[in-house]
mmCIF file of C-alpha atoms in Angstrom:
data_model
loop_
_atom_site.group_PDB
_atom_site.id
_atom_site.type_symbol
_atom_site.label_atom_id
_atom_site.label_comp_id
_atom_site.label_asym_id
_atom_site.label_seq_id
_atom_site.Cartn_x
_atom_site.Cartn_y
_atom_site.Cartn_z
ATOM 1 C CA MET A 1 -31.886 -120.155 -19.110
ATOM 2 C CA THR A 2 -32.419 -119.073 -22.806
ATOM 3 C CA ILE A 3 -32.744 -121.668 -25.632
ATOM 4 C CA THR A 4 -29.306 -120.261 -26.869
ATOM 5 C CA GLU A 5 -27.698 -120.924 -23.655
ATOM 6 C CA LYS A 6 -29.389 -124.389 -23.463
ATOM 7 C CA ASP A 7 -27.980 -125.063 -27.093
ATOM 8 C CA LEU A 8 -24.536 -124.069 -26.076
ATOM 9 C CA PHE A 9 -24.431 -126.138 -22.987
ATOM 10 C CA GLU A 10 -25.789 -129.167 -24.718
ATOM 11 C CA LYS A 11 -23.069 -128.550 -27.429
ATOM 12 C CA ILE A 12 -20.317 -128.216 -24.959
ATOM 13 C CA GLU A 13 -21.507 -131.391 -22.889
ATOM 14 C CA ALA A 14 -21.304 -133.352 -26.312
ATOM 15 C CA ASP A 15 -17.826 -131.991 -27.174
ATOM 16 C CA CYS A 16 -16.189 -132.145 -23.808
ATOM 17 C CA LYS A 17 -17.369 -135.612 -22.228
ATOM 18 C CA ILE A 18 -14.438 -137.745 -21.630
ATOM 19 C CA ASP A 19 -15.075 -141.476 -20.753
ATOM 20 C CA PRO A 20 -12.073 -142.440 -18.631
ATOM 21 C CA LYS A 21 -12.418 -146.204 -19.684
ATOM 22 C CA GLN A 22 -12.062 -145.495 -23.382
ATOM 23 C CA SER A 23 -8.825 -146.379 -24.753
ATOM 24 C CA VAL A 24 -7.223 -143.261 -26.246
ATOM 25 C CA GLU A 25 -4.353 -143.105 -28.639
ATOM 26 C CA HIS A 26 -1.347 -140.820 -28.590
ATOM 27 C CA PRO A 27 -1.971 -137.598 -30.724
ATOM 28 C CA PRO A 28 -0.330 -137.921 -33.808
ATOM 29 C CA VAL A 29 3.029 -136.300 -34.233
ATOM 30 C CA ALA A 30 3.692 -133.208 -36.294
ATOM 31 C CA ILE A 31 7.376 -132.652 -35.794
ATOM 32 C CA SER A 32 9.826 -134.981 -34.048
ATOM 33 C CA ALA A 33 13.213 -134.963 -32.532
ATOM 34 C CA GLY A 34 14.515 -138.482 -32.289
ATOM 35 C CA TYR A 35 12.768 -141.550 -30.718
ATOM 36 C CA ALA A 36 11.885 -143.156 -27.455
ATOM 37 C CA GLN A 37 10.650 -146.845 -26.438
ATOM 38 C CA MET A 38 7.386 -147.238 -24.576
ATOM 39 C CA GLY A 39 6.954 -151.040 -23.667
ATOM 40 C CA ASN A 40 7.636 -152.811 -26.848
ATOM 41 C CA GLU A 41 6.887 -149.914 -29.080
ATOM 42 C CA ILE A 42 9.026 -146.977 -30.138
ATOM 43 C CA TYR A 43 7.669 -143.731 -30.950
ATOM 44 C CA PRO A 44 8.996 -140.469 -32.412
ATOM 45 C CA VAL A 45 9.519 -137.942 -29.630
ATOM 46 C CA PRO A 46 7.381 -134.872 -30.413
ATOM 47 C CA ILE A 47 8.450 -131.372 -30.726
ATOM 48 C CA GLY A 48 4.640 -130.908 -31.274
ATOM 49 C CA THR A 49 1.565 -132.970 -31.868
ATOM 50 C CA TYR A 50 -1.430 -132.214 -34.021
ATOM 51 C CA GLY A 51 -4.057 -130.554 -31.781
ATOM 52 C CA ASN A 52 -1.440 -128.611 -29.659
ATOM 53 C CA PHE A 53 0.934 -125.615 -29.517
ATOM 54 C CA SER A 54 4.414 -125.003 -28.729
ATOM 55 C CA PHE A 55 6.526 -122.042 -28.431
ATOM 56 C CA VAL A 56 9.913 -120.982 -28.984
ATOM 57 C CA GLN A 57 11.775 -118.505 -26.538
ATOM 58 C CA ALA A 58 15.055 -117.056 -26.519
ATOM 59 C CA PRO A 59 16.855 -113.611 -26.138
ATOM 60 C CA PRO A 60 17.065 -111.196 -28.870
ATOM 61 C CA LYS A 61 19.759 -112.432 -31.745
ATOM 62 C CA THR A 62 19.631 -115.809 -30.986
ATOM 63 C CA LYS A 63 18.741 -117.089 -34.523
ATOM 64 C CA LYS A 64 15.126 -117.774 -33.670
ATOM 65 C CA THR A 65 14.238 -117.179 -37.182
ATOM 66 C CA PHE A 66 16.565 -119.403 -38.527
ATOM 67 C CA PHE A 67 15.601 -122.261 -36.024
ATOM 68 C CA VAL A 68 11.939 -121.649 -37.179
ATOM 69 C CA SER A 69 13.254 -122.082 -40.746
ATOM 70 C CA LEU A 70 14.713 -125.377 -39.865
ATOM 71 C CA LEU A 71 11.398 -126.629 -38.519
ATOM 72 C CA SER A 72 9.552 -125.533 -41.560
ATOM 73 C CA SER A 73 12.344 -127.356 -43.681
ATOM 74 C CA VAL A 74 11.899 -130.650 -42.089
ATOM 75 C CA TYR A 75 8.231 -130.526 -41.955
ATOM 76 C CA LEU A 76 8.235 -129.749 -45.790
ATOM 77 C CA ASN A 77 10.721 -132.469 -46.524
ATOM 78 C CA ASP A 78 11.822 -134.791 -43.969
ATOM 79 C CA THR A 79 14.707 -136.375 -45.893
ATOM 80 C CA ILE A 80 17.025 -133.508 -45.580
ATOM 81 C CA ASP A 81 20.357 -133.790 -44.168
ATOM 82 C CA PHE A 82 20.674 -130.574 -42.431
ATOM 83 C CA GLY A 83 17.890 -131.420 -39.984
ATOM 84 C CA GLY A 84 19.746 -134.066 -37.861
ATOM 85 C CA ASN A 85 17.102 -136.191 -36.148
ATOM 86 C CA LEU A 86 14.503 -133.733 -36.880
ATOM 87 C CA ARG A 87 11.553 -135.086 -38.754
ATOM 88 C CA GLY A 88 8.264 -133.815 -40.147
ATOM 89 C CA HIS A 89 5.172 -135.758 -40.286
ATOM 90 C CA ARG A 90 3.266 -133.892 -42.896
ATOM 91 C CA ASN A 91 1.471 -136.210 -44.928
ATOM 92 C CA GLY A 92 0.419 -133.552 -47.580
ATOM 93 C CA LYS A 93 -0.895 -131.096 -44.765
ATOM 94 C CA ALA A 94 -0.310 -127.322 -45.292
ATOM 95 C CA LEU A 95 2.151 -125.408 -43.591
ATOM 96 C CA VAL A 96 1.159 -121.758 -42.949
ATOM 97 C CA HIS A 97 3.803 -119.457 -41.968
ATOM 98 C CA PHE A 98 2.895 -115.711 -40.547
ATOM 99 C CA ASP A 99 5.607 -113.325 -40.177
ATOM 100 C CA THR A 100 4.446 -110.422 -37.874
ATOM 101 C CA GLU A 101 7.941 -108.524 -37.210
ATOM 102 C CA GLN A 102 9.666 -108.013 -40.617
ATOM 103 C CA GLY A 103 8.966 -106.141 -43.681
ATOM 104 C CA HIS A 104 8.594 -107.806 -47.307
ATOM 105 C CA PHE A 105 12.229 -108.085 -48.301
ATOM 106 C CA HIS A 106 13.328 -109.725 -45.127
ATOM 107 C CA ALA A 107 10.158 -111.670 -44.637
ATOM 108 C CA GLN A 108 10.796 -113.124 -48.355
ATOM 109 C CA LYS A 109 14.133 -114.297 -47.558
ATOM 110 C CA VAL A 110 12.856 -116.237 -44.503
ATOM 111 C CA PHE A 111 10.072 -117.750 -46.403
ATOM 112 C CA LYS A 112 12.402 -118.831 -49.113
ATOM 113 C CA ARG A 113 15.047 -120.296 -46.869
ATOM 114 C CA PRO A 114 13.132 -123.707 -46.577
ATOM 115 C CA LEU A 115 13.316 -123.996 -50.266
ATOM 116 C CA ASP A 116 17.189 -123.269 -50.440
ATOM 117 C CA ILE A 117 17.730 -125.772 -47.511
ATOM 118 C CA THR A 118 15.738 -128.700 -49.152
ATOM 119 C CA ASN A 119 16.771 -127.691 -52.695
ATOM 120 C CA VAL A 120 13.240 -127.682 -53.903
ATOM 121 C CA GLN A 121 11.820 -124.523 -55.515
ATOM 122 C CA GLU A 122 8.180 -125.334 -55.002
ATOM 123 C CA PHE A 123 6.081 -126.869 -52.325
ATOM 124 C CA ASP A 124 2.413 -127.748 -52.612
ATOM 125 C CA ASN A 125 0.191 -126.142 -49.595
ATOM 126 C CA TYR A 126 3.004 -123.710 -48.180
ATOM 127 C CA HIS A 127 1.340 -120.488 -47.393
ATOM 128 C CA THR A 128 3.422 -117.450 -46.563
ATOM 129 C CA TYR A 129 2.456 -113.964 -45.162
ATOM 130 C CA ALA A 130 4.069 -110.984 -43.882
ATOM 131 C CA LEU A 131 1.677 -108.812 -41.555
ATOM 132 C CA ARG A 132 3.925 -106.128 -40.183
ATOM 133 C CA LYS A 133 1.982 -103.072 -41.553
ATOM 134 C CA TYR A 134 -1.312 -104.357 -40.044
ATOM 135 C CA SER A 135 -2.524 -103.461 -36.324
ATOM 136 C CA TYR A 136 -2.533 -106.406 -33.598
ATOM 137 C CA LYS A 137 -6.199 -106.930 -33.959
ATOM 138 C CA GLU A 138 -6.031 -106.961 -37.966
ATOM 139 C CA ARG A 139 -3.216 -109.560 -37.619
ATOM 140 C CA LEU A 140 -5.273 -111.890 -35.425
ATOM 141 C CA ALA A 141 -8.394 -111.569 -37.302
ATOM 142 C CA PHE A 142 -6.632 -112.267 -40.655
ATOM 143 C CA MET A 143 -4.977 -115.380 -39.285
ATOM 144 C CA GLU A 144 -8.450 -116.738 -38.097
ATOM 145 C CA TYR A 145 -10.121 -115.861 -41.403
ATOM 146 C CA TYR A 146 -7.254 -117.487 -43.455
ATOM 147 C CA LEU A 147 -6.989 -120.635 -41.639
ATOM 148 C CA TYR A 148 -10.714 -121.206 -41.564
ATOM 149 C CA ASN A 149 -11.387 -120.192 -45.238
ATOM 150 C CA ARG A 150 -8.244 -120.248 -47.203
ATOM 151 C CA VAL A 151 -6.147 -123.379 -46.294
ATOM 152 C CA LYS A 152 -6.728 -127.025 -47.426
ATOM 153 C CA ASP A 153 -6.017 -129.547 -44.492
ATOM 154 C CA VAL A 154 -3.953 -127.335 -42.167
ATOM 155 C CA GLY A 155 -0.947 -128.969 -40.668
ATOM 156 C CA VAL A 156 1.619 -126.606 -38.859
ATOM 157 C CA VAL A 157 1.195 -122.781 -38.424
ATOM 158 C CA ILE A 158 4.245 -120.580 -37.436
ATOM 159 C CA ILE A 159 3.641 -117.308 -35.978
ATOM 160 C CA ASP A 160 6.712 -115.345 -35.649
ATOM 161 C CA GLY A 161 5.947 -113.566 -33.172
ATOM 162 C CA ILE A 162 2.971 -113.714 -30.872
ATOM 163 C CA ALA A 163 3.832 -110.442 -29.151
ATOM 164 C CA ASP A 164 2.480 -108.463 -32.187
ATOM 165 C CA LEU A 165 -0.747 -110.116 -31.581
ATOM 166 C CA VAL A 166 -1.129 -107.933 -28.615
ATOM 167 C CA SER A 167 -0.912 -103.975 -27.796
ATOM 168 C CA ASP A 168 0.900 -104.995 -24.466
ATOM 169 C CA VAL A 169 2.300 -108.255 -23.380
ATOM 170 C CA ASN A 170 1.462 -107.491 -19.826
ATOM 171 C CA ASP A 171 -2.049 -107.011 -20.660
ATOM 172 C CA LEU A 172 -3.779 -109.842 -19.021
ATOM 173 C CA GLU A 173 -7.151 -109.672 -20.983
ATOM 174 C CA GLN A 174 -5.161 -109.532 -24.285
ATOM 175 C CA SER A 175 -2.917 -112.117 -23.576
ATOM 176 C CA ASN A 176 -5.542 -114.577 -22.495
ATOM 177 C CA HIS A 177 -7.489 -113.827 -25.577
ATOM 178 C CA VAL A 178 -4.830 -114.740 -28.026
ATOM 179 C CA VAL A 179 -3.656 -117.902 -26.095
ATOM 180 C CA GLN A 180 -7.515 -118.942 -26.081
ATOM 181 C CA HIS A 181 -7.212 -118.437 -29.796
ATOM 182 C CA LEU A 182 -4.226 -120.824 -30.177
ATOM 183 C CA MET A 183 -6.093 -123.552 -28.064
ATOM 184 C CA ARG A 184 -9.304 -123.348 -30.127
ATOM 185 C CA TRP A 185 -7.509 -123.393 -33.547
ATOM 186 C CA THR A 186 -5.433 -126.276 -32.725
ATOM 187 C CA GLU A 187 -8.328 -127.994 -31.310
ATOM 188 C CA GLU A 188 -10.850 -127.149 -34.262
ATOM 189 C CA LEU A 189 -8.335 -127.615 -36.968
ATOM 190 C CA ASN A 190 -6.358 -130.361 -35.643
ATOM 191 C CA CYS A 191 -2.956 -128.575 -36.396
ATOM 192 C CA HIS A 192 0.059 -127.875 -34.384
ATOM 193 C CA ILE A 193 0.902 -124.044 -34.024
ATOM 194 C CA VAL A 194 4.591 -123.058 -33.435
ATOM 195 C CA THR A 195 4.987 -119.459 -32.039
ATOM 196 C CA VAL A 196 7.938 -117.161 -30.942
ATOM 197 C CA ILE A 197 8.425 -114.882 -28.123
ATOM 198 C CA HIS A 198 11.379 -113.150 -26.403
ATOM 199 C CA SER A 199 12.685 -114.249 -23.143
ATOM 200 C CA ASN A 200 12.754 -111.274 -20.395
ATOM 201 C CA PHE A 201 16.305 -109.484 -20.054
ATOM 202 C CA GLY A 202 18.791 -111.562 -17.751
ATOM 203 C CA THR A 203 16.163 -114.347 -17.198
ATOM 204 C CA ASP A 204 14.843 -117.448 -18.958
ATOM 205 C CA LYS A 205 11.334 -116.616 -18.414
ATOM 206 C CA PRO A 206 9.270 -115.663 -21.699
ATOM 207 C CA THR A 207 7.988 -112.099 -21.704
ATOM 208 C CA GLY A 208 5.268 -110.646 -19.860
ATOM 209 C CA HIS A 209 1.956 -112.097 -18.786
ATOM 210 C CA LEU A 210 1.648 -113.340 -22.557
ATOM 211 C CA GLY A 211 4.728 -115.528 -21.946
ATOM 212 C CA SER A 212 3.064 -116.686 -18.518
ATOM 213 C CA PHE A 213 0.071 -117.700 -20.263
ATOM 214 C CA LEU A 214 1.964 -119.692 -23.009
ATOM 215 C CA GLU A 215 3.993 -121.525 -20.162
ATOM 216 C CA LYS A 216 0.535 -122.565 -18.770
ATOM 217 C CA LYS A 217 -0.977 -124.035 -22.042
ATOM 218 C CA ALA A 218 1.676 -125.023 -24.404
ATOM 219 C CA GLU A 219 2.591 -128.648 -25.010
ATOM 220 C CA THR A 220 6.169 -127.996 -25.404
ATOM 221 C CA GLN A 221 8.329 -124.897 -24.374
ATOM 222 C CA ILE A 222 11.540 -124.781 -26.433
ATOM 223 C CA GLN A 223 14.536 -122.735 -25.458
ATOM 224 C CA LEU A 224 17.300 -121.435 -27.476
ATOM 225 C CA GLU A 225 20.735 -120.179 -25.799
ATOM 226 C CA ALA A 226 23.896 -119.013 -27.172
ATOM 227 C CA ASN A 227 26.438 -121.811 -26.933
ATOM 228 C CA THR A 228 29.004 -120.649 -24.587
ATOM 229 C CA LYS A 229 31.503 -123.025 -25.679
ATOM 230 C CA ASN A 230 31.334 -123.012 -29.633
ATOM 231 C CA HIS A 231 31.062 -119.443 -30.991
ATOM 232 C CA GLY A 232 28.078 -119.184 -33.448
ATOM 233 C CA TRP A 233 26.349 -122.444 -32.216
ATOM 234 C CA VAL A 234 22.879 -122.115 -30.513
ATOM 235 C CA THR A 235 21.762 -124.755 -28.317
ATOM 236 C CA VAL A 236 17.952 -125.988 -28.299
ATOM 237 C CA SER A 237 16.725 -127.615 -25.271
ATOM 238 C CA CYS A 238 13.213 -128.623 -24.083
ATOM 239 C CA LYS A 239 12.519 -126.744 -20.889
ATOM 240 C CA ARG A 240 9.003 -128.171 -20.527
ATOM 241 C CA SER A 241 6.781 -130.714 -22.128
ATOM 242 C CA ARG A 242 3.672 -132.576 -21.408
ATOM 243 C CA GLY A 243 5.212 -135.806 -22.721
ATOM 244 C CA PHE A 244 8.824 -137.009 -23.595
ATOM 245 C CA GLN A 245 11.341 -134.404 -23.598
ATOM 246 C CA PHE A 246 13.544 -134.318 -26.665
ATOM 247 C CA GLU A 247 17.276 -134.196 -26.112
ATOM 248 C CA SER A 248 19.208 -131.008 -26.463
ATOM 249 C CA PHE A 249 20.918 -130.462 -29.619
ATOM 250 C CA SER A 250 22.704 -127.502 -31.081
ATOM 251 C CA PHE A 251 22.684 -125.963 -34.820
ATOM 252 C CA GLU A 252 24.912 -123.328 -36.564
ATOM 253 C CA VAL A 253 24.263 -121.215 -39.593
ATOM 254 C CA ASN A 254 26.721 -122.414 -42.253
ATOM 255 C CA LYS A 255 28.823 -120.561 -44.854
ATOM 256 C CA PHE A 256 25.853 -120.556 -47.166
ATOM 257 C CA GLY A 257 23.728 -118.622 -44.642
ATOM 258 C CA LEU A 258 21.514 -121.713 -43.932
ATOM 259 C CA PRO A 259 20.793 -123.524 -40.386
ATOM 260 C CA GLN A 260 22.297 -126.735 -40.096
ATOM 261 C CA VAL A 261 21.797 -129.213 -37.018
ATOM 262 C CA LEU A 262 25.321 -130.689 -35.716
ATOM 263 C CA ASP A 263 25.519 -134.260 -34.750
ATOM 264 C CA SER A 264 26.160 -134.073 -31.035
ATOM 265 C CA PRO A 265 24.279 -132.273 -28.521
ATOM 266 C CA TYR A 266 26.233 -129.640 -26.513
ATOM 267 C CA ASP A 267 28.086 -130.729 -23.486
ATOM 268 C CA ILE A 268 30.018 -128.334 -21.502
ATOM 269 C CA LEU A 269 32.342 -131.075 -20.442
ATOM 270 C CA GLU A 270 33.062 -132.628 -23.720
ATOM 271 C CA GLN A 271 36.239 -131.555 -25.425
ATOM 272 C CA GLY A 272 37.244 -131.845 -29.251
ATOM 273 C CA THR A 273 35.579 -131.035 -32.293
ATOM 274 C CA PHE A 274 32.126 -132.067 -33.523
ATOM 275 C CA LYS A 275 31.311 -133.194 -37.033
ATOM 276 C CA VAL A 276 28.648 -131.666 -38.876
ATOM 277 C CA VAL A 277 25.812 -133.983 -40.361
#
């Protein structure tokens, strides 16, 4: 064993040892949807906690980017009415949004949408980058550089979409490499990462080996589906979670082109109209 290996293993031993007798608190919540009771305590139901990552999956044209804008808005300003019972737990932390798919014009519209939703023209610690023109390796390298060197107190990171960080979503080595980056970033920076991936055509599985790795390692798997009862609505459900599952809810894009949560979850047996909050 070389001295380098010995130093590494001693560091892993110190970093990773867990005392099963120690009292460990629940990880702090980054974004929540409603509340749940545990014993005599009431806790926010996490969509994501600090130190973990979640992912949004949906077929094409299911308003994924609008949903991401909704999450951004409640994280930047948790008093907005458009978010229903979604709440951000920011405490001054940074929101960093990387878009890998869109050109400058369309990405800027997405980044500006939280300002329009919250009616606030500027937020401190809000960072936005469109990385479409760079290679998948350059995108991943820039994200790591920026998060570790250019942001003060990282809170939530949005990566829309993660498939653009690999050359092939069915490449096992690249897929594992990217997900390992998410796991390390969230641990070392104590942030929450939300990323976006398409579903396989005709199924509810996220795309490729990359999607399979995300399923295995994510804290929360969020699924978007076009609402079959109400045209224009999108239903948001928690497909998997390591903790409490948040209740399904729906949102729509209103006449101003902004996403807005509806006050009742989708129920195929329910009749009548719903009021918008």
